[in-house]
Amino acid sequence: MTHKAGFVNIIGNPNVGKSTLMNALVGEKLSIITSKAQTTRHRILGIVNGEDYQIVFSDTPGIIQPAYELQESMMDFVKSAFDDADVLIYMVEVGEKELKNDAFFNKIINSKIPVILLLNKIDKSTPEEVDEKIAYWRAKVPNSFVYVISALEKFNVESVFYKIIELLPDSPPFYPKDQLTDKSERFFVNEKIREKILQQYKKEIPYSVEVETESFSEEDGIIKIRSVIMVERETQKGIIIGHKGAAIKRVGTEARKDLEKFFDKKVFLDLYVKVNKNWRSNDRQLKRFGYKD
Ligand SMILES: Nc1nc2c(ncn2[C@@H]2O[C@H](COP(=O)(O)OP(=O)(O)O)[C@@H](O)[C@H]2O)c(=O)[nH]1
Ligand SMILES: [Mg+2]
């Protein structure tokens, strides 16, 4: 029996639905999803195993023009996703025009590997609009297989899945067949807490936050977790905590509920806040948080 395997890397503008798609394809909430740009900061693998295939999906940060060092590292993750892809998924949404980064766009249209162009969020548009957009994208990315989908409502996602399998090269698996992702349990804890922060705070707060899980241990069926929320400045610390600690308490409660579902165990989550001055522009801190080698 021949075996197929390969890297299928999802790229596109911020907020088009890349993480929603990966979670739908993998069937797990590996990537956090919010309506804000730059929710995804890392490259996150989601692995789907079949008897005779293994698909290694990569969710990546949305393509932007980097303004500070963290964002430069985020764009390095996108670059790496071009380098090792066996199939490239370029996701766009109804209503958008083009990538803000010409170099990335040229890489897509000149790609030697198969490109699947997904026109997402069609649940939000009319059939006429969709037809017009299909024609537009076929002309703009002529080397691609075009599909219209709704990642949110899982419309047409299965057809994309079968197309991917068809396009995969013959290869033995890259990862053990029971592995779901390349990230640790602590990583998912950090991300879940960050998701709640993205949802609950405004302006620059979500972008100034990094989360680090200091301890993760399981005893008597309960997972005990202690995590630090790091901000760039003292004033942000006060905002995170909120009046009488109400704001951080809400973050903790919401994150705990999701983590209990994710791990399928009871979770005890202890959160505290620390200032880590200008960590987004500090090389050593970016390495520490896994944004750089
Ligand atoms: N209406 C609609 N919204 C979607 C769809 N897919 C994703 N979204 C929403 O778009 C926003 C961004 O999604 P996300 O997956 O985080 O986008 P990413 O930045 O490309 O990873 C979230 O609010 C999603 O719920 C879709 O098919 N239809
Ligand atoms: Mg994302």
CSV table of C-alpha atoms and ligand atoms in Angstrom, one decimal, residues 18-20 31-32 39-40 59-62, ligand 2:
chain,number,residue,atom,x,y,z
A,18,LYS,CA,-7.1,30.6,8.5
A,19,SER,CA,-7.3,29.4,12.1
A,20,THR,CA,-11.0,28.5,11.8
A,31,SER,CA,-5.6,27.6,17.1
A,32,ILE,CA,-7.3,30.4,18.9
A,39,THR,CA,-4.5,36.6,17.0
A,40,THR,CA,-2.2,33.9,15.6
A,59,ASP,CA,-1.6,27.6,10.6
A,60,THR,CA,0.4,30.9,10.3
A,61,PRO,CA,0.1,34.5,11.3
A,62,GLY,CA,-1.7,36.8,8.9
B,2,MG,MG,-5.2,32.9,13.0
